[in-house]
Amino acid sequence: MMSDLVRQHFHEPCFIGILPAGPKVIRVEIDSPATSRHIIFSIEVEQSRIVQARHLVRGCPYTIATFSYLANWCYGQMLVNLTSMTRAFLIDQLSLPATKVHCAAMAEDTLRQLYLQWENT
Amino acid sequence: MHTTIYLDYMATTPLDSNVLEAMLPYLQELELAGNSGSTHDLGIKALKAVERAREQVSLLINAEPESIIFTSGATESLNLAIKGAAEFHQRKGKHIITTQVEHKAVLDTCQYLQQKNYEVTYLKPDSEGIITAQQVAGALRDDTILVAIMAVNNEIGTIYDIASIAACIEHHQAILVVDAAQAAGKIPLDCKAIPIDLLAISGHKLYGPKGIGALYIRRKPRVRIAAQMHGGGQEQGLRSGTLPTHQIVGLGKACELARQCLDSEPTFIATLHEQFIQAFADIPHIKINGATKARVPHNINISLQGIDAEALLAGLPRLAMSTTSACNSIVNQASYVLKAIGATDRDALSSIRISLGRYTTPAEVKIAAEQIAAEVIRLRKIAPR
């Protein structure tokens, strides 16, 4: 049974789209044909703060909800905070069932990758 | 119109009101509550009801009433047929032929027999899910004792040419087991015209109650199988256990109604099928799975490129449909039937099954098609290209 928050983000996902490539934009893409998941998550950073976040997502309702929640959460966050977001927090916030905890794992991994990409540029 | 539009008739069918009416007295009235194995008046009344139902079932498949035994459902019937035949005839050989697209009741039973040192050949279907008689003939060996094949596929609706398959093994020792769970009531089945040895029927797939089914066992020439349930000797010693009179009466009535509707109902459902197909014509990047011609109209299995089927169903809570694939933290469960006919994991995970039935209306089809189209558009908008 979906939590109210999952239901909300699934039916009305936030910040849909893709940021055009640029010096302040970093983008992570996850494409897993075996699981039918495909996510493109992009953020724009100014003075170490995330000023824009966008995402496109194909996946189950929990995948859609998780990344919508994530995009919403990213807004205004300091870049360094990306590494503080944990799957445990997401599982708790979204009341993810045991069969869907991988959505939170993917989200945590996405944020780590975004941070590492920024660090390496 | 109900709040939910039911489009999952191949998962189960609602109980027909006439079936319920037939069953109720056997649940409510003391006079009809007897054990059909008892010799007193109540038992005799129960027995008469059971035998009347047996005849009703036999008429649906043009068989003799004595060739029908009652079980708890098609799964049990198939277990009894396959394990019973394998056990009884193992001295003639231990090779079994089936297909990659059978119901799990057949596949899991065959896998169980592999653990008992039976060898199983799983025939691969073509891209429409079709298995030919030539494939079956080509797989036959001197030690083949069983061929298990479905009459109609539960996921993609393909109809199998049971008559040709039966003909190609008629003079071979192999016993033909037919899973007719999705076929009974949808297409004609004739056990006198076609040399079928064992045939399974499911009550809840033809507007009867859940928890009851039947197994047809050919009598001329007599097919022998080993019982799998012991204790009481009911059903010619092949399926012990007190007979559930009310369930059997329900199955009998359901079969009687199915026989009466066999000419008209598929035609009506075919018009609903066509209505759905026409409504989907404007949705780009879709694929109808299964045979184009040799199919039951009750089934529409459709792959919708670019979306996840689980998400689609979640976005349409007022439509009761199914997806035969699922993804969770443990495994990717892309439909093995769709994979067998050549679908990729992605295609399989973007597929839904719509199944139509006796109570589906054109208005429901219109609403459902519109809602599905709208949700597909929404999900494609938020997905990467």
PDB file of N, CA, C and O in Angstrom, chain A residues 2 10-13 16 31-40 55-62 64 98-102, chain B residues 305-312 314-317 327-330 332 334 345-346 349-350 375 378-379 381-385:
ATOM      1  N   MET A   2       0.642   2.127  -0.965  1.00  0.00           N
ATOM      2  CA  MET A   2       1.479   3.326  -1.090  1.00  0.00           C
ATOM      3  C   MET A   2       1.199   4.305   0.033  1.00  0.00           C
ATOM      4  O   MET A   2       0.032   4.504   0.411  1.00  0.00           O
ATOM      5  N   PHE A  10       3.982  10.386  -6.995  1.00  0.00           N
ATOM      6  CA  PHE A  10       3.760   9.570  -8.193  1.00  0.00           C
ATOM      7  C   PHE A  10       2.766  10.259  -9.129  1.00  0.00           C
ATOM      8  O   PHE A  10       2.986  10.350 -10.324  1.00  0.00           O
ATOM      9  N   HIS A  11       1.672  10.741  -8.569  1.00  0.00           N
ATOM     10  CA  HIS A  11       0.630  11.341  -9.415  1.00  0.00           C
ATOM     11  C   HIS A  11       1.007  12.763  -9.857  1.00  0.00           C
ATOM     12  O   HIS A  11       0.567  13.219 -10.913  1.00  0.00           O
ATOM     13  N   GLU A  12       1.805  13.477  -9.058  1.00  0.00           N
ATOM     14  CA  GLU A  12       2.209  14.851  -9.385  1.00  0.00           C
ATOM     15  C   GLU A  12       3.709  14.998  -9.175  1.00  0.00           C
ATOM     16  O   GLU A  12       4.154  15.703  -8.257  1.00  0.00           O
ATOM     17  N   PRO A  13       4.499  14.378 -10.005  1.00  0.00           N
ATOM     18  CA  PRO A  13       5.951  14.459  -9.806  1.00  0.00           C
ATOM     19  C   PRO A  13       6.472  15.881 -10.012  1.00  0.00           C
ATOM     20  O   PRO A  13       5.973  16.624 -10.867  1.00  0.00           O
ATOM     21  N   ILE A  16      10.003  18.028 -13.387  1.00  0.00           N
ATOM     22  CA  ILE A  16      10.243  17.123 -14.510  1.00  0.00           C
ATOM     23  C   ILE A  16      11.004  17.878 -15.598  1.00  0.00           C
ATOM     24  O   ILE A  16      10.713  19.048 -15.882  1.00  0.00           O
ATOM     25  N   ASP A  31      20.470   3.755 -16.564  1.00  0.00           N
ATOM     26  CA  ASP A  31      19.623   3.041 -17.524  1.00  0.00           C
ATOM     27  C   ASP A  31      19.784   1.547 -17.288  1.00  0.00           C
ATOM     28  O   ASP A  31      20.865   1.000 -17.481  1.00  0.00           O
ATOM     29  N   SER A  32      18.721   0.901 -16.857  1.00  0.00           N
ATOM     30  CA  SER A  32      18.771  -0.522 -16.548  1.00  0.00           C
ATOM     31  C   SER A  32      17.658  -1.243 -17.309  1.00  0.00           C
ATOM     32  O   SER A  32      16.551  -1.390 -16.790  1.00  0.00           O
ATOM     33  N   PRO A  33      17.910  -1.675 -18.551  1.00  0.00           N
ATOM     34  CA  PRO A  33      16.864  -2.326 -19.339  1.00  0.00           C
ATOM     35  C   PRO A  33      16.284  -3.571 -18.654  1.00  0.00           C
ATOM     36  O   PRO A  33      15.115  -3.859 -18.793  1.00  0.00           O
ATOM     37  N   ALA A  34      17.136  -4.263 -17.890  1.00  0.00           N
ATOM     38  CA  ALA A  34      16.667  -5.499 -17.249  1.00  0.00           C
ATOM     39  C   ALA A  34      15.585  -5.229 -16.222  1.00  0.00           C
ATOM     40  O   ALA A  34      14.785  -6.100 -15.918  1.00  0.00           O
ATOM     41  N   THR A  35      15.566  -4.011 -15.683  1.00  0.00           N
ATOM     42  CA  THR A  35      14.570  -3.677 -14.674  1.00  0.00           C
ATOM     43  C   THR A  35      13.628  -2.587 -15.152  1.00  0.00           C
ATOM     44  O   THR A  35      12.799  -2.106 -14.398  1.00  0.00           O
ATOM     45  N   SER A  36      13.763  -2.187 -16.388  1.00  0.00           N
ATOM     46  CA  SER A  36      12.912  -1.161 -16.996  1.00  0.00           C
ATOM     47  C   SER A  36      13.058   0.204 -16.342  1.00  0.00           C
ATOM     48  O   SER A  36      12.185   1.047 -16.493  1.00  0.00           O
ATOM     49  N   ARG A  37      14.149   0.441 -15.610  1.00  0.00           N
ATOM     50  CA  ARG A  37      14.353   1.750 -14.980  1.00  0.00           C
ATOM     51  C   ARG A  37      15.287   2.595 -15.825  1.00  0.00           C
ATOM     52  O   ARG A  37      16.326   2.129 -16.280  1.00  0.00           O
ATOM     53  N   HIS A  38      14.889   3.841 -16.008  1.00  0.00           N
ATOM     54  CA  HIS A  38      15.739   4.773 -16.728  1.00  0.00           C
ATOM     55  C   HIS A  38      15.535   6.144 -16.091  1.00  0.00           C
ATOM     56  O   HIS A  38      14.414   6.657 -16.064  1.00  0.00           O
ATOM     57  N   ILE A  39      16.599   6.702 -15.555  1.00  0.00           N
ATOM     58  CA  ILE A  39      16.502   7.981 -14.840  1.00  0.00           C
ATOM     59  C   ILE A  39      17.594   8.915 -15.348  1.00  0.00           C
ATOM     60  O   ILE A  39      18.745   8.504 -15.516  1.00  0.00           O
ATOM     61  N   ILE A  40      17.226  10.139 -15.604  1.00  0.00           N
ATOM     62  CA  ILE A  40      18.209  11.200 -15.872  1.00  0.00           C
ATOM     63  C   ILE A  40      17.968  12.290 -14.839  1.00  0.00           C
ATOM     64  O   ILE A  40      16.877  12.850 -14.763  1.00  0.00           O
ATOM     65  N   HIS A  55      14.462  16.130 -13.327  1.00  0.00           N
ATOM     66  CA  HIS A  55      14.651  14.704 -13.567  1.00  0.00           C
ATOM     67  C   HIS A  55      13.635  14.182 -14.568  1.00  0.00           C
ATOM     68  O   HIS A  55      12.534  14.723 -14.727  1.00  0.00           O
ATOM     69  N   LEU A  56      14.037  13.120 -15.246  1.00  0.00           N
ATOM     70  CA  LEU A  56      13.129  12.325 -16.082  1.00  0.00           C
ATOM     71  C   LEU A  56      13.246  10.898 -15.568  1.00  0.00           C
ATOM     72  O   LEU A  56      14.344  10.450 -15.233  1.00  0.00           O
ATOM     73  N   VAL A  57      12.115  10.202 -15.510  1.00  0.00           N
ATOM     74  CA  VAL A  57      12.171   8.875 -14.888  1.00  0.00           C
ATOM     75  C   VAL A  57      11.187   7.926 -15.547  1.00  0.00           C
ATOM     76  O   VAL A  57      10.038   8.272 -15.823  1.00  0.00           O
ATOM     77  N   ARG A  58      11.658   6.726 -15.809  1.00  0.00           N
ATOM     78  CA  ARG A  58      10.776   5.610 -16.153  1.00  0.00           C
ATOM     79  C   ARG A  58      11.027   4.534 -15.106  1.00  0.00           C
ATOM     80  O   ARG A  58      12.180   4.177 -14.849  1.00  0.00           O
ATOM     81  N   GLY A  59       9.970   4.012 -14.540  1.00  0.00           N
ATOM     82  CA  GLY A  59      10.121   2.963 -13.546  1.00  0.00           C
ATOM     83  C   GLY A  59       8.810   2.753 -12.838  1.00  0.00           C
ATOM     84  O   GLY A  59       7.783   3.319 -13.216  1.00  0.00           O
ATOM     85  N   CYS A  60       8.863   1.986 -11.787  1.00  0.00           N
ATOM     86  CA  CYS A  60       7.656   1.674 -11.030  1.00  0.00           C
ATOM     87  C   CYS A  60       7.179   2.935 -10.288  1.00  0.00           C
ATOM     88  O   CYS A  60       7.925   3.932 -10.211  1.00  0.00           O
ATOM     89  N   PRO A  61       6.008   2.919  -9.700  1.00  0.00           N
ATOM     90  CA  PRO A  61       5.513   4.105  -9.007  1.00  0.00           C
ATOM     91  C   PRO A  61       6.452   4.584  -7.901  1.00  0.00           C
ATOM     92  O   PRO A  61       6.589   5.792  -7.675  1.00  0.00           O
ATOM     93  N   TYR A  62       7.116   3.656  -7.230  1.00  0.00           N
ATOM     94  CA  TYR A  62       8.007   4.025  -6.132  1.00  0.00           C
ATOM     95  C   TYR A  62       9.281   4.697  -6.649  1.00  0.00           C
ATOM     96  O   TYR A  62       9.830   5.600  -6.021  1.00  0.00           O
ATOM     97  N   ILE A  64       9.401   6.495  -9.437  1.00  0.00           N
ATOM     98  CA  ILE A  64       8.952   7.829  -9.840  1.00  0.00           C
ATOM     99  C   ILE A  64       8.825   8.726  -8.613  1.00  0.00           C
ATOM    100  O   ILE A  64       9.302   9.879  -8.601  1.00  0.00           O
ATOM    101  N   ALA A  98       9.498  -3.309   1.746  1.00  0.00           N
ATOM    102  CA  ALA A  98      10.750  -4.060   1.615  1.00  0.00           C
ATOM    103  C   ALA A  98      11.089  -4.371   0.165  1.00  0.00           C
ATOM    104  O   ALA A  98      12.254  -4.375  -0.228  1.00  0.00           O
ATOM    105  N   THR A  99      10.052  -4.609  -0.645  1.00  0.00           N
ATOM    106  CA  THR A  99      10.315  -4.965  -2.040  1.00  0.00           C
ATOM    107  C   THR A  99      10.739  -3.764  -2.878  1.00  0.00           C
ATOM    108  O   THR A  99      11.087  -3.934  -4.046  1.00  0.00           O
ATOM    109  N   LYS A 100      10.714  -2.568  -2.304  1.00  0.00           N
ATOM    110  CA  LYS A 100      11.032  -1.364  -3.078  1.00  0.00           C
ATOM    111  C   LYS A 100      12.174  -0.548  -2.482  1.00  0.00           C
ATOM    112  O   LYS A 100      12.389   0.598  -2.883  1.00  0.00           O
ATOM    113  N   VAL A 101      12.924  -1.131  -1.581  1.00  0.00           N
ATOM    114  CA  VAL A 101      14.015  -0.357  -0.957  1.00  0.00           C
ATOM    115  C   VAL A 101      15.115  -0.044  -1.965  1.00  0.00           C
ATOM    116  O   VAL A 101      15.913   0.884  -1.771  1.00  0.00           O
ATOM    117  N   HIS A 102      15.161  -0.798  -3.067  1.00  0.00           N
ATOM    118  CA  HIS A 102      16.170  -0.527  -4.085  1.00  0.00           C
ATOM    119  C   HIS A 102      15.992   0.863  -4.700  1.00  0.00           C
ATOM    120  O   HIS A 102      16.956   1.443  -5.210  1.00  0.00           O
TER     121      HIS A 102
ATOM    122  N   GLN B 305       5.636   0.900 -25.178  1.00  0.00           N
ATOM    123  CA  GLN B 305       7.041   1.306 -25.113  1.00  0.00           C
ATOM    124  C   GLN B 305       7.203   2.593 -24.301  1.00  0.00           C
ATOM    125  O   GLN B 305       6.430   3.544 -24.435  1.00  0.00           O
ATOM    126  N   GLY B 306       8.231   2.588 -23.460  1.00  0.00           N
ATOM    127  CA  GLY B 306       8.569   3.817 -22.756  1.00  0.00           C
ATOM    128  C   GLY B 306       7.915   3.975 -21.399  1.00  0.00           C
ATOM    129  O   GLY B 306       8.144   4.985 -20.726  1.00  0.00           O
ATOM    130  N   ILE B 307       7.100   3.041 -20.996  1.00  0.00           N
ATOM    131  CA  ILE B 307       6.488   3.147 -19.669  1.00  0.00           C
ATOM    132  C   ILE B 307       6.672   1.842 -18.903  1.00  0.00           C
ATOM    133  O   ILE B 307       6.979   0.808 -19.480  1.00  0.00           O
ATOM    134  N   ASP B 308       6.537   1.939 -17.614  1.00  0.00           N
ATOM    135  CA  ASP B 308       6.604   0.765 -16.753  1.00  0.00           C
ATOM    136  C   ASP B 308       5.174   0.321 -16.472  1.00  0.00           C
ATOM    137  O   ASP B 308       4.329   1.125 -16.057  1.00  0.00           O
ATOM    138  N   ALA B 309       4.911  -0.955 -16.689  1.00  0.00           N
ATOM    139  CA  ALA B 309       3.540  -1.445 -16.556  1.00  0.00           C
ATOM    140  C   ALA B 309       3.009  -1.283 -15.136  1.00  0.00           C
ATOM    141  O   ALA B 309       1.835  -0.970 -14.929  1.00  0.00           O
ATOM    142  N   GLU B 310       3.879  -1.477 -14.157  1.00  0.00           N
ATOM    143  CA  GLU B 310       3.435  -1.343 -12.760  1.00  0.00           C
ATOM    144  C   GLU B 310       3.001   0.101 -12.500  1.00  0.00           C
ATOM    145  O   GLU B 310       2.005   0.348 -11.812  1.00  0.00           O
ATOM    146  N   ALA B 311       3.739   1.043 -13.060  1.00  0.00           N
ATOM    147  CA  ALA B 311       3.374   2.453 -12.902  1.00  0.00           C
ATOM    148  C   ALA B 311       2.043   2.745 -13.587  1.00  0.00           C
ATOM    149  O   ALA B 311       1.207   3.489 -13.067  1.00  0.00           O
ATOM    150  N   LEU B 312       1.845   2.160 -14.748  1.00  0.00           N
ATOM    151  CA  LEU B 312       0.594   2.380 -15.472  1.00  0.00           C
ATOM    152  C   LEU B 312      -0.594   1.888 -14.658  1.00  0.00           C
ATOM    153  O   LEU B 312      -1.594   2.597 -14.498  1.00  0.00           O
ATOM    154  N   ALA B 314      -0.715   1.468 -11.449  1.00  0.00           N
ATOM    155  CA  ALA B 314      -0.867   2.292 -10.241  1.00  0.00           C
ATOM    156  C   ALA B 314      -1.536   3.620 -10.563  1.00  0.00           C
ATOM    157  O   ALA B 314      -2.240   4.195  -9.732  1.00  0.00           O
ATOM    158  N   GLY B 315      -1.339   4.089 -11.775  1.00  0.00           N
ATOM    159  CA  GLY B 315      -1.947   5.356 -12.176  1.00  0.00           C
ATOM    160  C   GLY B 315      -3.394   5.219 -12.603  1.00  0.00           C
ATOM    161  O   GLY B 315      -4.064   6.223 -12.869  1.00  0.00           O
ATOM    162  N   LEU B 316      -3.876   3.992 -12.632  1.00  0.00           N
ATOM    163  CA  LEU B 316      -5.256   3.737 -13.060  1.00  0.00           C
ATOM    164  C   LEU B 316      -5.959   2.874 -12.026  1.00  0.00           C
ATOM    165  O   LEU B 316      -6.360   1.742 -12.315  1.00  0.00           O
ATOM    166  N   PRO B 317      -6.127   3.381 -10.813  1.00  0.00           N
ATOM    167  CA  PRO B 317      -6.669   2.535  -9.743  1.00  0.00           C
ATOM    168  C   PRO B 317      -8.111   2.084  -9.963  1.00  0.00           C
ATOM    169  O   PRO B 317      -8.566   1.153  -9.323  1.00  0.00           O
ATOM    170  N   CYS B 327       8.842  -6.038 -10.851  1.00  0.00           N
ATOM    171  CA  CYS B 327      10.231  -5.776 -10.473  1.00  0.00           C
ATOM    172  C   CYS B 327      10.264  -5.435  -8.997  1.00  0.00           C
ATOM    173  O   CYS B 327       9.529  -4.575  -8.537  1.00  0.00           O
ATOM    174  N   ASN B 328      11.094  -6.137  -8.240  1.00  0.00           N
ATOM    175  CA  ASN B 328      11.247  -5.782  -6.844  1.00  0.00           C
ATOM    176  C   ASN B 328      12.716  -5.839  -6.465  1.00  0.00           C
ATOM    177  O   ASN B 328      13.571  -6.045  -7.313  1.00  0.00           O
ATOM    178  N   SER B 329      12.985  -5.610  -5.194  1.00  0.00           N
ATOM    179  CA  SER B 329      14.369  -5.491  -4.768  1.00  0.00           C
ATOM    180  C   SER B 329      15.148  -6.781  -4.941  1.00  0.00           C
ATOM    181  O   SER B 329      16.354  -6.780  -4.918  1.00  0.00           O
ATOM    182  N   ILE B 330      14.424  -7.867  -5.057  1.00  0.00           N
ATOM    183  CA  ILE B 330      15.109  -9.156  -5.076  1.00  0.00           C
ATOM    184  C   ILE B 330      15.367  -9.612  -6.507  1.00  0.00           C
ATOM    185  O   ILE B 330      16.474  -9.947  -6.889  1.00  0.00           O
ATOM    186  N   ASN B 332      14.230  -9.379 -10.872  1.00  0.00           N
ATOM    187  CA  ASN B 332      13.440  -8.865 -11.981  1.00  0.00           C
ATOM    188  C   ASN B 332      12.590 -10.008 -12.488  1.00  0.00           C
ATOM    189  O   ASN B 332      13.091 -11.061 -12.815  1.00  0.00           O
ATOM    190  N   ALA B 334      10.469 -10.409 -15.228  1.00  0.00           N
ATOM    191  CA  ALA B 334       9.849 -10.217 -16.537  1.00  0.00           C
ATOM    192  C   ALA B 334       9.117 -11.490 -16.900  1.00  0.00           C
ATOM    193  O   ALA B 334       9.589 -12.591 -16.641  1.00  0.00           O
ATOM    194  N   ASP B 345      13.468  -7.692 -21.882  1.00  0.00           N
ATOM    195  CA  ASP B 345      13.048  -7.422 -20.504  1.00  0.00           C
ATOM    196  C   ASP B 345      12.245  -6.128 -20.445  1.00  0.00           C
ATOM    197  O   ASP B 345      11.204  -6.044 -19.787  1.00  0.00           O
ATOM    198  N   ARG B 346      12.749  -5.124 -21.145  1.00  0.00           N
ATOM    199  CA  ARG B 346      12.091  -3.807 -21.121  1.00  0.00           C
ATOM    200  C   ARG B 346      10.669  -3.895 -21.677  1.00  0.00           C
ATOM    201  O   ARG B 346       9.732  -3.343 -21.117  1.00  0.00           O
ATOM    202  N   LEU B 349       8.416  -5.746 -19.232  1.00  0.00           N
ATOM    203  CA  LEU B 349       8.076  -4.940 -18.059  1.00  0.00           C
ATOM    204  C   LEU B 349       7.201  -3.744 -18.418  1.00  0.00           C
ATOM    205  O   LEU B 349       6.763  -3.007 -17.529  1.00  0.00           O
ATOM    206  N   SER B 350       6.965  -3.544 -19.711  1.00  0.00           N
ATOM    207  CA  SER B 350       6.051  -2.472 -20.114  1.00  0.00           C
ATOM    208  C   SER B 350       4.743  -3.031 -20.654  1.00  0.00           C
ATOM    209  O   SER B 350       3.996  -2.322 -21.329  1.00  0.00           O
ATOM    210  N   GLU B 375      -3.003   8.014 -19.398  1.00  0.00           N
ATOM    211  CA  GLU B 375      -1.936   7.698 -18.444  1.00  0.00           C
ATOM    212  C   GLU B 375      -0.640   7.359 -19.166  1.00  0.00           C
ATOM    213  O   GLU B 375       0.456   7.682 -18.696  1.00  0.00           O
ATOM    214  N   ARG B 378       0.922  10.598 -20.023  1.00  0.00           N
ATOM    215  CA  ARG B 378       1.518  11.224 -18.833  1.00  0.00           C
ATOM    216  C   ARG B 378       2.854  10.577 -18.479  1.00  0.00           C
ATOM    217  O   ARG B 378       3.849  11.255 -18.231  1.00  0.00           O
ATOM    218  N   LEU B 379       2.874   9.245 -18.468  1.00  0.00           N
ATOM    219  CA  LEU B 379       4.102   8.556 -18.068  1.00  0.00           C
ATOM    220  C   LEU B 379       5.207   8.751 -19.103  1.00  0.00           C
ATOM    221  O   LEU B 379       6.385   8.819 -18.763  1.00  0.00           O
ATOM    222  N   LYS B 381       5.614  11.403 -20.844  1.00  0.00           N
ATOM    223  CA  LYS B 381       6.099  12.794 -20.720  1.00  0.00           C
ATOM    224  C   LYS B 381       7.166  12.914 -19.645  1.00  0.00           C
ATOM    225  O   LYS B 381       8.049  13.766 -19.734  1.00  0.00           O
ATOM    226  N   ILE B 382       7.072  12.113 -18.611  1.00  0.00           N
ATOM    227  CA  ILE B 382       8.046  12.252 -17.514  1.00  0.00           C
ATOM    228  C   ILE B 382       9.235  11.312 -17.675  1.00  0.00           C
ATOM    229  O   ILE B 382      10.140  11.319 -16.849  1.00  0.00           O
ATOM    230  N   ALA B 383       9.231  10.511 -18.755  1.00  0.00           N
ATOM    231  CA  ALA B 383      10.302   9.522 -18.945  1.00  0.00           C
ATOM    232  C   ALA B 383      11.353  10.039 -19.932  1.00  0.00           C
ATOM    233  O   ALA B 383      11.035  10.852 -20.799  1.00  0.00           O
ATOM    234  N   PRO B 384      12.588   9.517 -19.800  1.00  0.00           N
ATOM    235  CA  PRO B 384      13.592   9.839 -20.815  1.00  0.00           C
ATOM    236  C   PRO B 384      13.156   9.262 -22.164  1.00  0.00           C
ATOM    237  O   PRO B 384      12.429   8.271 -22.215  1.00  0.00           O
ATOM    238  N   ARG B 385      13.592   9.865 -23.240  1.00  0.00           N
ATOM    239  CA  ARG B 385      13.199   9.374 -24.579  1.00  0.00           C
ATOM    240  C   ARG B 385      13.905   8.062 -24.864  1.00  0.00           C
ATOM    241  O   ARG B 385      15.067   7.897 -24.522  1.00  0.00           O
TER     242      ARG B 385
END
